[in-house]
mmCIF file with all atom_site columns, C-alpha atoms in Angstrom:
data_model
loop_
_atom_site.group_PDB
_atom_site.id
_atom_site.type_symbol
_atom_site.label_atom_id
_atom_site.label_alt_id
_atom_site.label_comp_id
_atom_site.label_asym_id
_atom_site.label_entity_id
_atom_site.label_seq_id
_atom_site.pdbx_PDB_ins_code
_atom_site.Cartn_x
_atom_site.Cartn_y
_atom_site.Cartn_z
_atom_site.occupancy
_atom_site.B_iso_or_equiv
_atom_site.pdbx_formal_charge
_atom_site.auth_seq_id
_atom_site.auth_comp_id
_atom_site.auth_asym_id
_atom_site.auth_atom_id
_atom_site.pdbx_PDB_model_num
ATOM 1   C CA . MET A 1 1   ? 0.214   0.281   0.188  1.00 43.00 ? 12  MET A CA 1
ATOM 2   C CA . THR A 1 2   ? 2.366   2.653   -1.723 1.00 56.00 ? 13  THR A CA 1
ATOM 3   C CA . GLY A 1 3   ? 1.792   6.340   0.943  1.00 83.00 ? 14  GLY A CA 1
ATOM 4   C CA . LEU A 1 4   ? -0.162  4.444   3.389  1.00 85.00 ? 15  LEU A CA 1
ATOM 5   C CA . ARG A 1 5   ? 0.531   3.950   6.824  1.00 87.00 ? 16  ARG A CA 1
ATOM 6   C CA . ARG A 1 6   ? -1.098  1.060   9.147  1.00 86.00 ? 17  ARG A CA 1
ATOM 7   C CA . LEU A 1 7   ? -1.713  2.524   12.181 1.00 87.00 ? 18  LEU A CA 1
ATOM 8   C CA . PRO A 1 8   ? -1.140  -0.290  15.481 1.00 88.00 ? 19  PRO A CA 1
ATOM 9   C CA . PHE A 1 9   ? -4.791  -0.631  16.008 1.00 85.00 ? 20  PHE A CA 1
ATOM 10  C CA . ASN A 1 10  ? -7.701  -1.176  14.201 1.00 85.00 ? 21  ASN A CA 1
ATOM 11  C CA . GLY A 1 11  ? -10.681 1.096   13.108 1.00 86.00 ? 22  GLY A CA 1
ATOM 12  C CA . PRO A 1 12  ? -14.226 0.578   13.971 1.00 89.00 ? 23  PRO A CA 1
ATOM 13  C CA . GLU A 1 13  ? -15.360 -1.918  11.857 1.00 91.00 ? 24  GLU A CA 1
ATOM 14  C CA . GLY A 1 14  ? -12.101 -4.610  13.397 1.00 89.00 ? 25  GLY A CA 1
ATOM 15  C CA . LYS A 1 15  ? -10.787 -3.828  9.739  1.00 90.00 ? 26  LYS A CA 1
ATOM 16  C CA . PRO A 1 16  ? -6.662  -1.926  9.548  1.00 86.00 ? 27  PRO A CA 1
ATOM 17  C CA . ALA A 1 17  ? -6.241  2.218   9.574  1.00 87.00 ? 28  ALA A CA 1
ATOM 18  C CA . TYR A 1 18  ? -4.715  3.618   7.595  1.00 88.00 ? 29  TYR A CA 1
ATOM 19  C CA . ILE A 1 19  ? -3.822  7.284   7.125  1.00 88.00 ? 30  ILE A CA 1
ATOM 20  C CA . PRO A 1 20  ? -1.789  9.318   4.764  1.00 88.00 ? 31  PRO A CA 1
ATOM 21  C CA . SER A 1 21  ? 1.947   8.036   5.335  1.00 84.00 ? 32  SER A CA 1
ATOM 22  C CA . ASN A 1 22  ? 3.029   11.571  3.424  1.00 86.00 ? 33  ASN A CA 1
ATOM 23  C CA . ASN A 1 23  ? 3.503   13.589  7.159  1.00 87.00 ? 34  ASN A CA 1
ATOM 24  C CA . PRO A 1 24  ? 5.551   11.468  9.398  1.00 88.00 ? 35  PRO A CA 1
ATOM 25  C CA . ASP A 1 25  ? 6.130   14.424  11.362 1.00 91.00 ? 36  ASP A CA 1
ATOM 26  C CA . GLY A 1 26  ? 1.720   15.074  11.915 1.00 91.00 ? 37  GLY A CA 1
ATOM 27  C CA . PRO A 1 27  ? -0.229  14.204  15.318 1.00 92.00 ? 38  PRO A CA 1
ATOM 28  C CA . LEU A 1 28  ? -1.262  11.110  14.249 1.00 89.00 ? 39  LEU A CA 1
ATOM 29  C CA . SER A 1 29  ? 2.308   9.804   13.344 1.00 90.00 ? 40  SER A CA 1
ATOM 30  C CA . LEU A 1 30  ? 3.459   10.451  15.843 1.00 92.00 ? 41  LEU A CA 1
ATOM 31  C CA . PHE A 1 31  ? 0.498   9.081   18.034 1.00 91.00 ? 42  PHE A CA 1
ATOM 32  C CA . ALA A 1 32  ? 1.427   5.489   15.746 1.00 90.00 ? 43  ALA A CA 1
ATOM 33  C CA . ASP A 1 33  ? 4.554   5.807   16.961 1.00 91.00 ? 44  ASP A CA 1
ATOM 34  C CA . SER A 1 34  ? 4.073   6.507   20.570 1.00 92.00 ? 45  SER A CA 1
ATOM 35  C CA . ILE A 1 35  ? 1.634   3.581   20.454 1.00 91.00 ? 46  ILE A CA 1
ATOM 36  C CA . GLU A 1 36  ? 4.209   0.699   18.688 1.00 91.00 ? 47  GLU A CA 1
ATOM 37  C CA . ALA A 1 37  ? 7.106   1.929   21.317 1.00 91.00 ? 48  ALA A CA 1
ATOM 38  C CA . GLN A 1 38  ? 4.855   0.825   24.114 1.00 92.00 ? 49  GLN A CA 1
ATOM 39  C CA . GLN A 1 39  ? 3.178   -1.815  22.531 1.00 91.00 ? 50  GLN A CA 1
ATOM 40  C CA . LEU A 1 40  ? 7.048   -2.879  21.497 1.00 91.00 ? 51  LEU A CA 1
ATOM 41  C CA . GLU A 1 41  ? 7.896   -2.273  25.949 1.00 92.00 ? 52  GLU A CA 1
ATOM 42  C CA . VAL A 1 42  ? 5.383   -4.297  27.317 1.00 92.00 ? 53  VAL A CA 1
ATOM 43  C CA . GLY A 1 43  ? 6.592   -6.759  24.776 1.00 92.00 ? 54  GLY A CA 1
ATOM 44  C CA . ALA A 1 44  ? 9.999   -6.769  25.752 1.00 92.00 ? 55  ALA A CA 1
ATOM 45  C CA . THR A 1 45  ? 7.997   -6.296  29.790 1.00 93.00 ? 56  THR A CA 1
ATOM 46  C CA . LEU A 1 46  ? 6.136   -9.700  29.252 1.00 92.00 ? 57  LEU A CA 1
ATOM 47  C CA . LEU A 1 47  ? 9.212   -11.555 28.218 1.00 91.00 ? 58  LEU A CA 1
ATOM 48  C CA . ALA A 1 48  ? 11.373  -10.502 31.052 1.00 92.00 ? 59  ALA A CA 1
ATOM 49  C CA . LEU A 1 49  ? 8.826   -12.179 33.096 1.00 90.00 ? 60  LEU A CA 1
ATOM 50  C CA . VAL A 1 50  ? 7.223   -15.271 30.826 1.00 90.00 ? 61  VAL A CA 1
ATOM 51  C CA . ARG A 1 51  ? 10.792  -16.637 31.030 1.00 90.00 ? 62  ARG A CA 1
ATOM 52  C CA . PRO A 1 52  ? 11.278  -17.477 34.194 1.00 90.00 ? 63  PRO A CA 1
ATOM 53  C CA . LEU A 1 53  ? 8.141   -19.660 33.984 1.00 88.00 ? 64  LEU A CA 1
ATOM 54  C CA . LEU A 1 54  ? 9.472   -21.686 31.808 1.00 85.00 ? 65  LEU A CA 1
ATOM 55  C CA . ASP A 1 55  ? 11.059  -24.322 34.017 1.00 88.00 ? 66  ASP A CA 1
ATOM 56  C CA . ALA A 1 56  ? 8.148   -23.130 36.702 1.00 90.00 ? 67  ALA A CA 1
ATOM 57  C CA . THR A 1 57  ? 5.111   -25.574 37.204 1.00 92.00 ? 68  THR A CA 1
ATOM 58  C CA . LEU A 1 58  ? 2.165   -23.447 36.317 1.00 90.00 ? 69  LEU A CA 1
ATOM 59  C CA . THR A 1 59  ? -1.446  -24.955 36.715 1.00 92.00 ? 70  THR A CA 1
ATOM 60  C CA . ALA A 1 60  ? -3.911  -24.607 33.776 1.00 92.00 ? 71  ALA A CA 1
ATOM 61  C CA . ASP A 1 61  ? -5.303  -21.492 34.053 1.00 93.00 ? 72  ASP A CA 1
ATOM 62  C CA . GLU A 1 62  ? -2.008  -19.455 35.082 1.00 91.00 ? 73  GLU A CA 1
ATOM 63  C CA . ALA A 1 63  ? -0.006  -21.288 31.747 1.00 90.00 ? 74  ALA A CA 1
ATOM 64  C CA . MET A 1 64  ? -2.826  -20.160 29.497 1.00 92.00 ? 75  MET A CA 1
ATOM 65  C CA . TYR A 1 65  ? -3.182  -16.641 31.156 1.00 92.00 ? 76  TYR A CA 1
ATOM 66  C CA . MET A 1 66  ? 0.879   -16.136 29.879 1.00 90.00 ? 77  MET A CA 1
ATOM 67  C CA . LEU A 1 67  ? 0.077   -17.914 27.058 1.00 91.00 ? 78  LEU A CA 1
ATOM 68  C CA . ARG A 1 68  ? -2.491  -15.447 26.076 1.00 93.00 ? 79  ARG A CA 1
ATOM 69  C CA . ARG A 1 69  ? -0.822  -12.348 26.398 1.00 92.00 ? 80  ARG A CA 1
ATOM 70  C CA . THR A 1 70  ? 2.384   -13.120 24.652 1.00 92.00 ? 81  THR A CA 1
ATOM 71  C CA . ALA A 1 71  ? 0.235   -14.137 22.155 1.00 92.00 ? 82  ALA A CA 1
ATOM 72  C CA . GLU A 1 72  ? -1.318  -10.536 21.898 1.00 92.00 ? 83  GLU A CA 1
ATOM 73  C CA . CYS A 1 73  ? 2.562   -9.268  21.979 1.00 92.00 ? 84  CYS A CA 1
ATOM 74  C CA . LEU A 1 74  ? 3.692   -11.489 19.909 1.00 91.00 ? 85  LEU A CA 1
ATOM 75  C CA . ARG A 1 75  ? 0.786   -10.069 17.436 1.00 88.00 ? 86  ARG A CA 1
ATOM 76  C CA . ASP A 1 76  ? 1.539   -6.457  18.267 1.00 89.00 ? 87  ASP A CA 1
ATOM 77  C CA . ALA A 1 77  ? 5.307   -7.451  17.477 1.00 90.00 ? 88  ALA A CA 1
ATOM 78  C CA . LEU A 1 78  ? 4.729   -9.049  14.119 1.00 87.00 ? 89  LEU A CA 1
ATOM 79  C CA . ASP A 1 79  ? 1.771   -5.098  13.300 1.00 85.00 ? 90  ASP A CA 1
ATOM 80  C CA . VAL A 1 80  ? 4.310   -3.302  14.581 1.00 87.00 ? 91  VAL A CA 1
ATOM 81  C CA . ALA A 1 81  ? 7.296   -5.187  11.748 1.00 85.00 ? 92  ALA A CA 1
ATOM 82  C CA . GLU A 1 82  ? 5.133   -5.004  9.105  1.00 81.00 ? 93  GLU A CA 1
ATOM 83  C CA . SER A 1 83  ? 3.766   -1.444  9.431  1.00 80.00 ? 94  SER A CA 1
ATOM 84  C CA . ARG A 1 84  ? 7.707   -0.650  9.510  1.00 81.00 ? 95  ARG A CA 1
ATOM 85  C CA . GLY A 1 85  ? 8.592   -2.642  6.804  1.00 77.00 ? 96  GLY A CA 1
ATOM 86  C CA . GLN A 1 86  ? 5.879   -1.026  4.307  1.00 75.00 ? 97  GLN A CA 1
ATOM 87  C CA . ARG A 1 87  ? 6.773   2.182   4.773  1.00 75.00 ? 98  ARG A CA 1
ATOM 88  C CA . MET A 1 88  ? 10.329  1.105   4.387  1.00 76.00 ? 99  MET A CA 1
ATOM 89  C CA . GLY A 1 89  ? 9.470   -0.405  1.165  1.00 70.00 ? 100 GLY A CA 1
ATOM 90  C CA . LEU A 1 90  ? 10.033  -4.037  1.809  1.00 67.00 ? 101 LEU A CA 1
ATOM 91  C CA . PRO A 1 91  ? 8.137   -6.837  0.618  1.00 66.00 ? 102 PRO A CA 1
ATOM 92  C CA . ASP A 1 92  ? 5.449   -7.998  1.702  1.00 61.00 ? 103 ASP A CA 1
ATOM 93  C CA . GLN A 1 93  ? 6.518   -11.871 0.993  1.00 61.00 ? 104 GLN A CA 1
ATOM 94  C CA . ALA A 1 94  ? 8.955   -14.057 2.562  1.00 61.00 ? 105 ALA A CA 1
ATOM 95  C CA . LEU A 1 95  ? 12.565  -13.617 0.500  1.00 58.00 ? 106 LEU A CA 1
ATOM 96  C CA . PRO A 1 96  ? 13.367  -17.046 -0.986 1.00 66.00 ? 107 PRO A CA 1
ATOM 97  C CA . GLY A 1 97  ? 16.015  -18.537 1.195  1.00 68.00 ? 108 GLY A CA 1
ATOM 98  C CA . THR A 1 98  ? 17.009  -19.498 4.290  1.00 70.00 ? 109 THR A CA 1
ATOM 99  C CA . ALA A 1 99  ? 17.440  -16.804 6.958  1.00 65.00 ? 110 ALA A CA 1
ATOM 100 C CA . ASP A 1 100 ? 21.357  -17.253 6.944  1.00 67.00 ? 111 ASP A CA 1
ATOM 101 C CA . GLU A 1 101 ? 21.492  -17.266 3.060  1.00 72.00 ? 112 GLU A CA 1
ATOM 102 C CA . VAL A 1 102 ? 18.821  -13.984 2.720  1.00 64.00 ? 113 VAL A CA 1
ATOM 103 C CA . LEU A 1 103 ? 20.721  -12.714 4.829  1.00 66.00 ? 114 LEU A CA 1
ATOM 104 C CA . SER A 1 104 ? 24.136  -13.475 3.243  1.00 69.00 ? 115 SER A CA 1
ATOM 105 C CA . GLN A 1 105 ? 22.579  -12.006 0.323  1.00 66.00 ? 116 GLN A CA 1
ATOM 106 C CA . ALA A 1 106 ? 21.302  -8.504  2.144  1.00 63.00 ? 117 ALA A CA 1
ATOM 107 C CA . LEU A 1 107 ? 25.587  -7.728  3.120  1.00 64.00 ? 118 LEU A CA 1
ATOM 108 C CA . LYS A 1 108 ? 26.862  -9.018  0.505  1.00 66.00 ? 119 LYS A CA 1
ATOM 109 C CA . ARG A 1 109 ? 25.164  -6.553  -1.643 1.00 59.00 ? 120 ARG A CA 1
ATOM 110 C CA . SER A 1 110 ? 25.991  -3.748  1.570  1.00 56.00 ? 121 SER A CA 1
ATOM 111 C CA . PHE A 1 111 ? 29.061  -3.512  1.147  1.00 58.00 ? 122 PHE A CA 1
ATOM 112 C CA . ILE A 1 112 ? 31.508  -2.663  -1.348 1.00 48.00 ? 123 ILE A CA 1
ATOM 113 C CA . ASP A 1 113 ? 35.044  -5.127  -1.939 1.00 48.00 ? 124 ASP A CA 1
ATOM 114 C CA . VAL A 1 114 ? 38.071  -2.979  -0.319 1.00 46.00 ? 125 VAL A CA 1
ATOM 115 C CA . GLN A 1 115 ? 40.394  -5.019  -2.251 1.00 45.00 ? 126 GLN A CA 1
ATOM 116 C CA . PRO A 1 116 ? 43.711  -4.112  0.478  1.00 50.00 ? 127 PRO A CA 1
ATOM 117 C CA . GLU A 1 117 ? 46.531  -1.651  -1.402 1.00 53.00 ? 128 GLU A CA 1
ATOM 118 C CA . SER A 1 118 ? 49.222  -4.168  -2.798 1.00 51.00 ? 129 SER A CA 1
ATOM 119 C CA . GLY A 1 119 ? 53.230  -2.734  -2.092 1.00 53.00 ? 130 GLY A CA 1
ATOM 120 C CA . GLY A 1 120 ? 55.605  -4.321  0.837  1.00 52.00 ? 131 GLY A CA 1
ATOM 121 C CA . VAL A 1 121 ? 56.164  -2.302  3.916  1.00 47.00 ? 132 VAL A CA 1
#
């Protein structure tokens, strides 16, 4: 969706909400940035709380509660990543190959091979 920014919340009908992306310093864009930052902060906090519980014995209700909150934070983080990726012009679909292969190709394109100058010291 060129020219549009997905907001970090849905519209009244539960569908994704968008605003024009031509004003990144506008009040709605700054509000969306703030919400995204809060969503990522909540996810980081939850992760810090959940990690120690992975080795604990939990009741089914406790485990389900933890799983639901973790899923909510993961959904929010993926929405933030998708929105930011769209603004950067990244493709929506996965790139072919393994993550290592994709990273390797990206690095090869990003860095210029610098050949050491020949000459003795």
